[in-house]
Coordinates of C-alpha atoms in Angstrom, one line a residue:
M1 CA 0.0 -20.2 14.8
F2 CA 2.5 -17.4 14.2
S3 CA 4.8 -18.6 17.0
K4 CA 4.9 -22.0 15.4
E5 CA 5.7 -20.4 12.0
V6 CA 8.6 -18.6 13.6
E7 CA 9.8 -21.7 15.4
L8 CA 9.8 -23.8 12.3
A9 CA 11.4 -21.2 10.0
D10 CA 14.8 -22.2 8.5
S11 CA 16.1 -18.7 8.6
M12 CA 14.9 -15.2 9.4
Q13 CA 14.8 -14.3 5.6
T14 CA 12.2 -17.0 4.9
L15 CA 9.9 -16.0 7.7
F16 CA 6.2 -15.7 6.5
R17 CA 7.3 -16.1 2.8
G18 CA 5.8 -19.5 2.3
N19 CA 2.3 -20.5 1.4
S20 CA 1.3 -21.3 5.0
L21 CA -2.0 -20.5 6.6
A22 CA -0.2 -18.0 8.9
S23 CA 1.3 -16.1 5.9
K24 CA -2.1 -16.1 4.2
I25 CA -3.9 -14.7 7.3
M26 CA -1.2 -12.0 7.7
T27 CA -1.5 -11.0 4.0
F28 CA -5.3 -10.8 4.3
C29 CA -5.1 -8.7 7.5
F30 CA -2.5 -6.3 6.0
K31 CA -4.7 -5.8 2.9
V32 CA -7.9 -5.2 4.8
Y33 CA -6.7 -3.2 7.8
G34 CA -3.7 -1.6 6.0
A35 CA -5.8 -0.2 3.2
T36 CA -8.2 1.4 5.7
Y37 CA -5.4 2.8 7.7
L38 CA -3.7 4.3 4.7
Q39 CA -6.9 5.8 3.4
K40 CA -7.7 7.4 6.8
L41 CA -4.1 8.7 7.1
L42 CA -3.6 10.1 3.5
E43 CA -7.1 11.1 2.3
P44 CA -7.3 14.3 4.3
L45 CA -3.9 15.4 3.2
L46 CA -4.4 14.6 -0.4
R47 CA -7.8 16.2 -0.5
V48 CA -6.3 19.5 0.6
I49 CA -3.7 19.3 -2.2
I50 CA -6.2 18.2 -4.9
M51 CA -8.8 20.9 -4.0
A52 CA -6.4 23.8 -3.6
P53 CA -6.9 26.3 -6.5
E54 CA -3.1 26.6 -7.2
W55 CA -3.0 22.8 -8.0
Q56 CA -6.1 22.7 -10.3
H57 CA -4.0 23.0 -13.5
V58 CA -1.1 20.8 -12.4
S59 CA -0.8 17.2 -13.7
F60 CA 0.4 14.5 -11.5
E61 CA 0.8 12.1 -14.4
V62 CA 4.1 10.2 -14.3
D63 CA 4.0 8.8 -17.8
S64 CA 5.4 11.5 -20.1
T65 CA 3.6 10.2 -23.2
R66 CA 0.3 10.5 -21.5
F67 CA 1.2 14.0 -20.1
E68 CA 1.8 15.3 -23.7
V69 CA -1.6 14.0 -24.8
L70 CA -3.4 15.7 -21.8
F71 CA -2.0 19.2 -22.4

């Protein structure tokens, strides 16, 4: 299926950009397996940062208007 998609693509820039079954399957797999991979990779690192006492009173808010309300 994917080899046919590559074969029929007009250019490299449009590869898997259409609404084909191959692109839908690829999107689904990236969401399911990619999210699990990222969680397994990043969760232990972020947990150490979040739980460290020196980070307990630090805000990670990026919206400055919300930051002012919190503190």
